Coordinates of N, CA, C and O and ligand atoms in Angstrom, one line a residue:
M1 N 11.5 -3.5 21.2 CA 10.9 -4.9 21.7 C 11.6 -6.3 21.3 O 12.3 -6.1 20.0
S2 N 11.2 -7.5 21.3 CA 11.9 -8.9 20.3 C 11.0 -9.9 20.3 O 10.3 -10.1 21.2
L3 N 10.6 -9.5 19.2 CA 9.6 -11.0 18.6 C 10.4 -11.7 17.7 O 11.0 -11.5 17.2
E4 N 9.6 -12.4 18.3 CA 10.6 -14.5 18.0 C 9.5 -15.3 17.4 O 8.3 -14.8 17.1
G5 N 9.9 -16.0 16.2 CA 9.2 -16.9 15.5 C 10.3 -18.2 14.5 O 10.6 -18.3 14.8
R6 N 8.7 -18.7 14.4 CA 9.4 -20.2 13.3 C 8.3 -20.1 12.1 O 7.5 -19.9 12.3
C7 N 9.1 -21.3 11.6 CA 8.5 -21.7 9.7 C 7.3 -23.6 11.2 O 8.0 -23.5 11.9
A8 N 6.1 -23.5 10.4 CA 5.8 -25.1 11.5 C 6.5 -25.6 11.7 O 6.3 -26.3 12.1
C9 N 7.6 -26.7 11.1 CA 8.6 -27.5 11.4 C 9.5 -26.7 11.8 O 10.6 -28.3 13.0
G10 N 9.7 -25.8 12.4 CA 11.0 -25.7 12.9 C 12.5 -25.3 12.8 O 13.0 -24.4 13.3
V11 N 12.2 -25.8 11.3 CA 14.4 -25.7 10.9 C 14.5 -23.8 10.9 O 15.9 -23.3 10.6
I12 N 13.3 -23.1 10.5 CA 13.8 -21.5 10.6 C 13.6 -21.5 11.2 O 12.4 -21.6 12.0
K13 N 14.1 -20.0 12.1 CA 13.8 -19.3 13.5 C 14.3 -18.5 13.0 O 15.0 -18.2 11.9
Y14 N 13.6 -17.0 14.2 CA 14.5 -15.9 13.5 C 13.6 -15.0 15.2 O 12.9 -15.4 16.2
K15 N 14.5 -13.8 14.4 CA 14.0 -13.1 16.3 C 14.4 -11.4 15.2 O 14.6 -11.2 13.9
L16 N 13.4 -10.8 15.4 CA 13.2 -9.0 15.3 C 13.9 -8.5 16.3 O 13.1 -8.5 17.0
N17 N 14.9 -8.2 16.1 CA 15.4 -6.7 16.6 C 15.1 -5.3 16.8 O 15.8 -4.5 17.8
A18 N 14.1 -5.1 16.3 CA 13.0 -4.2 16.4 C 12.7 -4.2 16.6 O 11.4 -5.1 16.5
S19 N 11.2 -3.0 16.8 CA 9.7 -3.2 17.1 C 9.5 -2.7 14.7 O 10.4 -2.3 14.5
P20 N 8.4 -3.3 14.9 CA 7.3 -2.5 13.1 C 7.4 -1.2 12.2 O 7.3 -0.8 13.9
M21 N 8.0 -1.5 11.5 CA 7.8 0.4 11.7 C 6.5 0.6 11.0 O 5.9 2.4 11.7
I22 N 5.3 -0.5 10.6 CA 3.8 -0.8 11.1 C 4.1 -1.8 10.4 O 4.9 -2.7 9.5
V23 N 2.6 -2.3 10.6 CA 2.0 -3.2 10.6 C 0.5 -3.4 9.7 O 0.1 -2.4 9.9
H24 N 1.0 -3.8 8.4 CA 0.2 -4.5 7.6 C -1.1 -4.5 7.2 O -0.6 -6.5 7.6
A25 N -2.5 -4.6 7.3 CA -2.8 -5.9 7.0 C -3.4 -5.6 5.7 O -3.8 -4.7 4.9
C26 N -2.8 -6.5 4.8 CA -3.4 -6.5 3.8 C -4.3 -7.6 2.4 O -4.5 -8.9 3.2
H27 N -5.1 -7.3 2.0 CA -6.1 -7.8 1.4 C -6.3 -7.9 0.1 O -7.5 -8.3 -0.6
C28 N -4.8 -7.5 -1.1 CA -5.1 -8.6 -2.3 C -5.3 -9.4 -2.0 O -4.9 -10.2 -1.5
R29 N -5.5 -9.4 -3.9 CA -5.7 -11.3 -4.4 C -4.1 -11.9 -3.9 O -4.5 -12.7 -3.6
D30 N -3.1 -10.8 -3.7 CA -1.9 -12.0 -3.9 C -1.7 -12.9 -2.5 O -1.5 -14.1 -2.0
C31 N -2.5 -11.8 -1.6 CA -1.5 -11.9 -0.4 C -3.4 -12.9 0.3 O -2.7 -14.2 0.8
Q32 N -4.3 -13.1 -0.9 CA -5.1 -13.6 -0.4 C -4.4 -15.0 -0.8 O -4.9 -16.6 -0.4
R33 N -4.0 -15.3 -1.8 CA -3.5 -16.7 -2.2 C -2.3 -17.5 -1.9 O -2.6 -18.6 -1.2
L34 N -1.9 -16.3 -1.8 CA -0.5 -16.5 -0.7 C -0.3 -18.1 0.3 O 0.3 -18.4 0.8
T35 N -1.5 -17.0 1.3 CA -2.2 -17.4 2.7 C -2.5 -18.6 2.4 O -2.8 -19.9 3.0
G36 N -3.3 -18.1 1.1 CA -5.1 -19.4 1.8 C -6.0 -18.8 2.2 O -6.3 -19.3 2.7
S37 N -5.7 -17.5 2.3 CA -6.7 -17.0 3.4 C -7.4 -15.9 3.1 O -7.0 -15.4 2.3
A38 N -8.3 -15.2 4.1 CA -8.4 -13.9 4.0 C -8.1 -12.5 2.9 O -7.8 -11.5 2.7
F39 N -6.4 -13.0 4.6 CA -6.1 -11.3 3.9 C -4.4 -11.8 5.7 O -4.1 -12.8 5.2
V40 N -3.2 -11.2 4.8 CA -2.4 -11.0 6.0 C -1.5 -10.5 6.0 O -2.1 -8.9 6.4
I41 N -0.7 -11.0 7.2 CA -0.6 -9.8 8.2 C 0.6 -9.0 8.4 O 2.1 -10.2 8.9
N42 N 1.6 -8.4 8.0 CA 2.4 -8.2 7.3 C 3.2 -6.8 8.7 O 2.9 -5.8 8.5
I43 N 4.2 -7.0 8.8 CA 5.5 -6.1 9.8 C 7.3 -5.6 8.7 O 7.2 -6.5 7.8
W44 N 6.4 -4.7 8.9 CA 7.0 -3.9 7.6 C 8.2 -3.4 9.0 O 8.2 -3.0 8.9
I45 N 9.5 -3.9 8.2 CA 10.8 -3.8 9.1 C 13.2 -3.6 8.4 O 12.2 -4.9 7.6
E46 N 13.3 -2.9 8.4 CA 14.9 -2.4 8.5 C 14.6 -4.8 8.4 O 15.3 -5.1 8.7
R47 N 15.6 -5.4 6.6 CA 15.9 -6.2 6.9 C 17.3 -5.9 8.0 O 17.1 -7.4 8.2
K48 N 18.4 -5.7 8.3 CA 19.3 -5.6 9.1 C 18.5 -6.2 10.8 O 19.2 -6.5 11.4
F49 N 17.4 -6.1 11.2 CA 16.6 -5.8 12.7 C 16.3 -7.5 12.0 O 15.3 -7.9 13.1
V50 N 15.9 -8.2 11.2 CA 15.9 -9.6 11.5 C 16.9 -10.1 10.5 O 17.4 -10.9 10.4
E51 N 16.6 -11.0 12.6 CA 18.1 -11.9 12.8 C 17.7 -13.2 11.8 O 16.7 -14.1 13.1
P52 N 18.1 -14.1 11.5 CA 17.6 -15.4 10.7 C 18.2 -16.0 12.0 O 19.6 -16.4 12.2
G53 N 18.0 -17.1 11.6 CA 18.7 -18.6 12.7 C 17.8 -19.9 11.9 O 17.3 -20.3 11.6
G54 N 19.1 -21.3 12.4 CA 18.7 -22.1 11.6 C 19.1 -22.5 10.1 O 20.3 -21.7 9.8
A55 N 17.9 -22.9 9.5 CA 18.5 -23.6 7.5 C 18.0 -21.5 7.2 O 17.7 -20.7 8.0
D56 N 18.3 -21.8 5.8 CA 18.5 -20.3 5.5 C 16.9 -20.8 5.0 O 16.8 -22.1 3.8
P57 N 16.1 -19.5 4.4 CA 14.9 -19.8 3.9 C 14.9 -20.4 2.3 O 15.9 -19.2 1.9
K58 N 13.9 -20.7 1.5 CA 14.0 -20.5 0.6 C 13.2 -19.5 -0.8 O 12.4 -19.4 0.9
S59 N 13.5 -19.7 -1.8 CA 12.9 -18.4 -2.3 C 12.1 -18.3 -3.5 O 12.6 -18.6 -4.9
F60 N 10.9 -17.6 -4.0 CA 10.7 -17.4 -5.7 C 10.3 -16.3 -5.3 O 9.7 -15.5 -4.8
R61 N 10.2 -16.0 -6.7 CA 9.8 -14.2 -7.6 C 8.9 -14.6 -8.3 O 8.6 -14.8 -9.6
L62 N 8.1 -13.7 -8.2 CA 6.3 -13.0 -7.9 C 7.1 -11.2 -9.0 O 8.0 -10.9 -8.7
A63 N 6.2 -11.0 -10.0 CA 5.7 -10.0 -10.4 C 4.5 -9.6 -9.5 O 3.6 -9.8 -9.4
G64 N 4.8 -8.0 -9.2 CA 4.8 -7.2 -7.7 C 3.4 -7.4 -8.5 O 4.2 -6.4 -9.8
G65 N 2.4 -6.4 -7.8 CA 1.0 -5.3 -8.4 C 1.7 -4.4 -8.9 O 1.0 -3.8 -10.0
T66 N 3.0 -3.8 -8.4 CA 3.7 -2.5 -9.2 C 4.2 -2.7 -10.5 O 4.9 -1.8 -10.8
G67 N 4.5 -3.5 -10.6 CA 5.5 -4.1 -11.9 C 6.9 -4.6 -11.4 O 7.6 -5.7 -12.3
K68 N 6.5 -4.1 -10.3 CA 9.1 -4.9 -9.7 C 8.2 -5.6 -8.7 O 7.3 -6.6 -8.4
P69 N 9.4 -6.9 -8.8 CA 9.3 -8.6 -8.8 C 9.7 -7.7 -7.0 O 9.9 -6.8 -6.6
H70 N 8.7 -9.4 -6.6 CA 8.3 -9.4 -5.1 C 8.9 -10.7 -4.9 O 8.9 -12.0 -5.7
D71 N 9.9 -10.5 -3.5 CA 10.2 -12.3 -3.9 C 9.9 -12.6 -2.7 O 9.8 -11.9 -1.5
V72 N 9.1 -14.1 -2.7 CA 8.6 -14.7 -1.5 C 9.9 -16.2 -0.9 O 9.9 -16.4 -1.3
F73 N 9.7 -16.1 0.3 CA 10.7 -16.3 1.2 C 10.0 -17.7 2.5 O 9.3 -17.2 3.1
F74 N 10.1 -19.0 2.0 CA 9.9 -19.7 2.8 C 11.1 -21.2 3.0 O 11.9 -21.3 2.4
C75 N 10.3 -22.0 4.5 CA 11.3 -23.1 4.5 C 10.6 -24.1 2.8 O 9.6 -24.8 3.0
G76 N 12.4 -24.6 3.0 CA 12.6 -25.6 2.4 C 11.7 -26.9 2.4 O 11.7 -27.8 1.3
A77 N 11.8 -26.9 4.0 CA 11.4 -27.9 4.5 C 9.5 -28.6 4.5 O 9.0 -29.6 4.0
C78 N 8.8 -27.5 5.4 CA 7.5 -27.3 5.6 C 6.7 -26.2 4.3 O 5.4 -26.5 4.6
G79 N 7.2 -25.6 3.7 CA 6.4 -25.0 3.1 C 6.5 -22.9 3.7 O 5.7 -22.7 3.3
T80 N 6.4 -23.3 4.6 CA 5.5 -21.9 5.5 C 6.7 -21.3 4.6 O 7.4 -20.2 4.9
Y81 N 5.8 -20.0 4.6 CA 5.3 -18.6 4.3 C 6.5 -17.3 5.0 O 5.4 -17.3 6.1
L82 N 7.9 -17.0 5.0 CA 8.2 -17.0 6.3 C 8.1 -15.2 6.0 O 7.5 -14.1 7.1
W83 N 8.4 -14.4 5.1 CA 8.4 -13.3 4.7 C 8.5 -12.1 3.5 O 9.2 -13.6 3.0
S84 N 8.1 -11.5 2.5 CA 8.6 -11.1 1.4 C 9.6 -10.2 1.4 O 9.8 -9.1 2.4
R85 N 9.9 -9.7 -0.1 CA 10.7 -8.8 -0.2 C 10.5 -8.4 -1.7 O 10.3 -8.2 -2.3
Y86 N 9.5 -6.1 -1.2 CA 9.3 -5.3 -2.4 C 10.2 -5.8 -2.9 O 11.0 -4.5 -1.9
H87 N 10.5 -5.4 -4.0 CA 11.1 -3.9 -5.0 C 11.0 -2.9 -5.7 O 11.7 -2.6 -6.3
G88 N 9.9 -3.0 -5.4 CA 8.9 -1.6 -5.7 C 9.9 -0.3 -5.2 O 9.2 0.7 -6.1
A89 N 10.1 0.1 -3.0 CA 10.2 0.6 -2.8 C 11.5 1.2 -2.5 O 12.1 -0.3 -2.5
P90 N 12.9 1.2 -2.3 CA 13.9 1.5 -2.7 C 13.7 1.6 -0.7 O 12.8 2.1 0.0
G91 N 15.1 1.6 0.0 CA 15.4 0.5 0.5 C 15.2 -1.0 0.7 O 15.4 -1.7 0.6
D92 N 15.8 -1.4 2.5 CA 15.9 -3.2 2.2 C 15.0 -3.3 3.3 O 15.8 -3.6 4.6
F93 N 14.8 -3.3 3.5 CA 13.4 -4.2 4.2 C 11.9 -5.7 3.5 O 12.5 -6.0 2.3
L94 N 12.0 -6.5 5.0 CA 11.4 -7.4 4.3 C 10.2 -7.1 5.2 O 9.6 -6.3 6.1
F95 N 9.1 -8.0 4.3 CA 7.4 -7.9 5.1 C 7.7 -9.1 5.6 O 7.2 -10.0 5.1
V96 N 7.4 -8.9 7.5 CA 7.9 -10.7 8.1 C 6.4 -10.5 8.2 O 5.7 -9.8 8.9
R97 N 5.7 -12.4 8.2 CA 4.3 -12.5 8.3 C 4.3 -12.8 10.0 O 4.8 -13.6 10.4
A98 N 3.2 -11.9 10.3 CA 2.3 -12.0 11.7 C 2.8 -13.8 12.6 O 2.6 -14.1 13.6
G99 N 1.9 -14.2 11.3 CA 1.9 -15.5 11.4 C 2.3 -16.2 12.1 O 1.7 -17.3 13.3
T100 N 3.5 -16.2 11.9 CA 5.0 -17.1 11.8 C 5.3 -16.7 13.6 O 6.6 -17.5 14.1
L101 N 5.0 -15.4 14.0 CA 5.6 -14.8 15.3 C 5.4 -15.8 16.6 O 4.3 -16.7 16.1
D102 N 5.9 -16.1 17.7 CA 5.3 -16.7 18.6 C 4.4 -17.0 19.2 O 3.4 -17.9 20.0
N103 N 4.2 -15.4 19.6 CA 3.3 -15.0 19.9 C 3.2 -13.8 19.3 O 2.6 -13.0 18.9
P104 N 1.1 -14.7 18.1 CA 1.0 -13.1 17.2 C 0.4 -12.1 17.5 O 0.1 -11.4 17.1
D105 N -0.4 -12.2 18.9 CA -1.1 -11.0 19.9 C 0.2 -9.8 19.4 O 0.1 -9.3 20.3
A106 N 1.1 -9.9 19.9 CA 1.8 -9.5 20.0 C 2.1 -8.1 18.8 O 2.3 -7.2 19.6
V107 N 1.5 -8.6 17.9 CA 1.6 -6.7 17.4 C -0.4 -7.2 16.5 O -1.2 -7.8 16.8
T108 N -0.5 -6.0 16.4 CA -1.6 -5.9 15.6 C -1.3 -5.1 14.6 O -1.3 -3.7 14.2
P109 N -3.2 -4.0 13.0 CA -2.7 -4.0 12.2 C -3.3 -3.0 12.6 O -3.9 -2.8 13.0
D110 N -1.5 -2.5 12.0 CA -1.5 -0.2 12.2 C -3.1 0.4 10.4 O -2.9 1.0 10.9
V111 N -2.8 -0.8 10.0 CA -3.7 -0.1 9.2 C -4.2 -1.3 8.4 O -3.2 -2.4 8.0
H112 N -5.5 -0.7 6.9 CA -5.7 -2.4 6.2 C -5.4 -1.8 5.2 O -6.2 -0.7 4.9
I113 N -5.4 -2.5 3.5 CA -4.5 -1.9 2.9 C -5.4 -3.3 1.3 O -5.1 -4.1 2.1
F114 N -5.9 -2.7 0.5 CA -6.2 -3.2 -0.6 C -7.4 -3.6 -0.4 O -8.4 -5.3 -0.7
T115 N -8.3 -3.0 0.5 CA -9.7 -3.6 1.1 C -10.6 -3.5 0.0 O -11.8 -4.7 0.3
R116 N -10.2 -3.3 -1.4 CA -11.6 -3.9 -2.3 C -11.7 -5.0 -2.6 O -12.4 -5.3 -3.0
S117 N -10.9 -5.9 -2.4 CA -10.3 -7.4 -2.5 C -11.1 -7.4 -1.1 O -11.2 -9.6 -1.4
K118 N -10.9 -6.8 -0.6 CA -11.7 -7.6 1.2 C -12.8 -8.4 0.8 O -13.8 -8.4 -0.1
V119 N -12.5 -10.3 2.1 CA -14.1 -10.9 2.2 C -14.8 -9.9 1.7 O -15.3 -9.7 3.9
P120 N -15.9 -10.3 1.9 CA -17.6 -8.8 2.6 C -18.2 -8.9 3.6 O -18.3 -9.2 3.6
W121 N -17.3 -10.8 4.6 CA -18.4 -11.4 5.7 C -16.8 -10.6 7.0 O -17.9 -11.2 8.4
L122 N -16.1 -10.0 6.6 CA -15.4 -9.7 7.6 C -15.0 -8.1 8.3 O -15.4 -6.9 6.3
D123 N -15.7 -7.8 8.6 CA -15.7 -6.3 9.6 C -14.8 -6.0 9.6 O -14.3 -6.3 10.6
L124 N -13.9 -5.4 9.5 CA -13.1 -4.3 9.9 C -13.0 -3.0 11.1 O -14.3 -2.6 11.2
P125 N -12.2 -3.2 11.9 CA -12.8 -2.4 13.1 C -12.8 -0.6 12.8 O -11.7 -0.4 11.9
P126 N -13.5 -0.4 13.1 CA -13.7 1.4 12.5 C -12.1 2.0 13.2 O -12.2 3.5 12.2
E127 N -12.1 1.7 13.8 CA -10.5 2.9 14.4 C -9.2 2.2 14.0 O -8.6 3.3 13.8
V128 N -9.4 1.8 12.4 CA -8.1 0.8 12.4 C -7.9 2.0 11.2 O -9.3 1.5 10.3
P129 N -7.2 2.6 10.3 CA -7.1 3.6 9.4 C -7.9 2.4 8.0 O -6.9 1.1 8.5
A130 N -7.9 2.2 7.2 CA -8.1 1.0 6.0 C -8.4 2.0 5.0 O -9.0 3.5 4.4
F131 N -7.7 1.3 3.3 CA -7.8 2.2 2.3 C -7.3 1.3 1.2 O -7.7 0.1 1.4
K132 N -9.1 1.3 0.4 CA -9.0 0.6 -0.9 C -8.3 0.0 -1.7 O -8.1 -1.4 -2.2
A133 N -6.5 1.1 -1.6 CA -5.4 -0.2 -2.6 C -4.6 0.6 -1.2 O -4.4 -0.1 0.1
F134 N -3.1 1.2 -1.9 CA -2.0 1.8 -1.0 C -2.8 3.4 -0.1 O -3.9 3.5 -0.1
Y135 N -2.1 3.9 -0.3 CA -1.9 5.0 0.4 C -0.7 5.6 0.8 O 0.4 5.3 0.4
K136 N -0.9 6.9 1.3 CA 0.4 7.2 1.4 C 0.9 7.7 2.6 O 0.6 8.2 3.7
I137 N 2.1 7.2 2.8 CA 3.0 7.2 4.3 C 3.2 8.1 5.4 O 2.8 8.3 6.7
E138 N 3.0 9.5 4.9 CA 3.6 10.8 5.1 C 2.4 11.1 5.8 O 1.6 11.0 7.6
E139 N 1.5 10.4 5.1 CA -0.5 10.5 5.9 C -1.0 9.4 7.3 O -1.6 9.8 8.4
V140 N -0.1 8.8 7.3 CA -0.3 7.0 8.4 C 0.4 6.9 9.5 O 0.6 6.2 10.4
W141 N 2.1 7.6 9.0 CA 3.6 6.9 9.3 C 3.4 7.8 10.5 O 3.3 8.6 10.6
S142 N 4.3 7.2 11.8 CA 4.1 8.0 12.6 C 6.0 8.8 12.8 O 7.1 8.0 11.5
A143 N 6.0 9.5 13.0 CA 7.1 10.4 12.7 C 8.7 9.2 13.2 O 9.4 9.5 12.0
E144 N 8.7 9.1 14.2 CA 9.9 7.6 13.8 C 9.9 7.2 13.2 O 10.7 6.5 12.9
S145 N 8.9 6.2 12.5 CA 8.6 5.0 11.3 C 9.9 6.1 10.2 O 10.3 5.2 9.0
M146 N 8.9 7.4 10.4 CA 9.5 7.7 9.0 C 11.0 8.3 8.9 O 11.7 8.3 8.1
E147 N 11.2 8.4 10.2 CA 13.0 9.0 10.5 C 13.3 7.5 10.1 O 14.4 7.6 9.3
R148 N 12.8 6.7 10.9 CA 13.5 5.6 10.3 C 13.4 4.7 9.1 O 15.2 4.5 8.1
M149 N 12.3 4.6 8.1 CA 12.5 4.8 6.4 C 13.4 5.8 5.9 O 14.7 5.4 5.3
R150 N 13.2 6.9 6.3 CA 14.6 8.0 5.7 C 16.2 7.6 5.9 O 16.8 7.3 4.9
R151 N 16.4 6.8 7.1 CA 17.6 6.1 7.5 C 18.1 4.8 6.4 O 19.1 5.2 6.3
A152 N 17.1 4.6 6.3 CA 17.2 2.9 6.2 C 17.6 3.2 4.1 O 18.3 2.7 3.7
R153 N 16.6 4.3 3.9 CA 16.8 4.9 2.6 C 18.6 5.7 1.9 O 18.8 4.8 0.6
S154 N 18.7 6.2 2.5 CA 19.8 6.7 2.5 C 21.1 6.0 2.8 O 22.4 5.4 2.4
A155 N 21.1 4.8 3.5 CA 22.3 3.6 4.0 C 22.4 3.0 2.7 O 23.0 2.4 2.0
Q156 N 21.1 2.4 2.1 CA 21.1 2.2 0.8 C 22.5 2.6 -0.6 O 22.4 2.2 -1.3
T157 N 21.9 4.4 -1.1 CA 22.2 4.9 -1.6 C 23.8 4.9 -1.4 O 24.6 4.5 -0.5
Ligands
ZN201 ZN1 9.9 -25.0 8.2
ZN202 ZN1 -1.0 -7.7 -0.2

């Protein structure tokens, strides 16, 4: 799978050189605020598979829900948020916002998280796992994605 995306003004483009490890729909308050919307769709992927093109994104640091920092990357020209990096978990991963893909239909959420703050008017599909907060990775992820996680973590140490 090769997915491509860009910011609204187009000075930042990117390409994903692997399929997502998992796709999250996150309904937490931080994601609602950062997107100005009901939830965010994040592609969890190794940073090395995100091939940036054009200008370098700018970033700022937030205190994440876990107490570990969370860096958010955005276009300095148009302000589109492209991806985040969470420091809470080991491994070098990015969370790429699926709404910035040229074809956002290419991915669908594998899991809905932090549904405790989901907007009440939104009904989730019953066949997709949903959790009030986070979940245990080994209970949700495919064996292949678990193996990618293990490799990315051991590469970092
Ligand atoms: Zn831009
Ligand atoms: Zn969130």
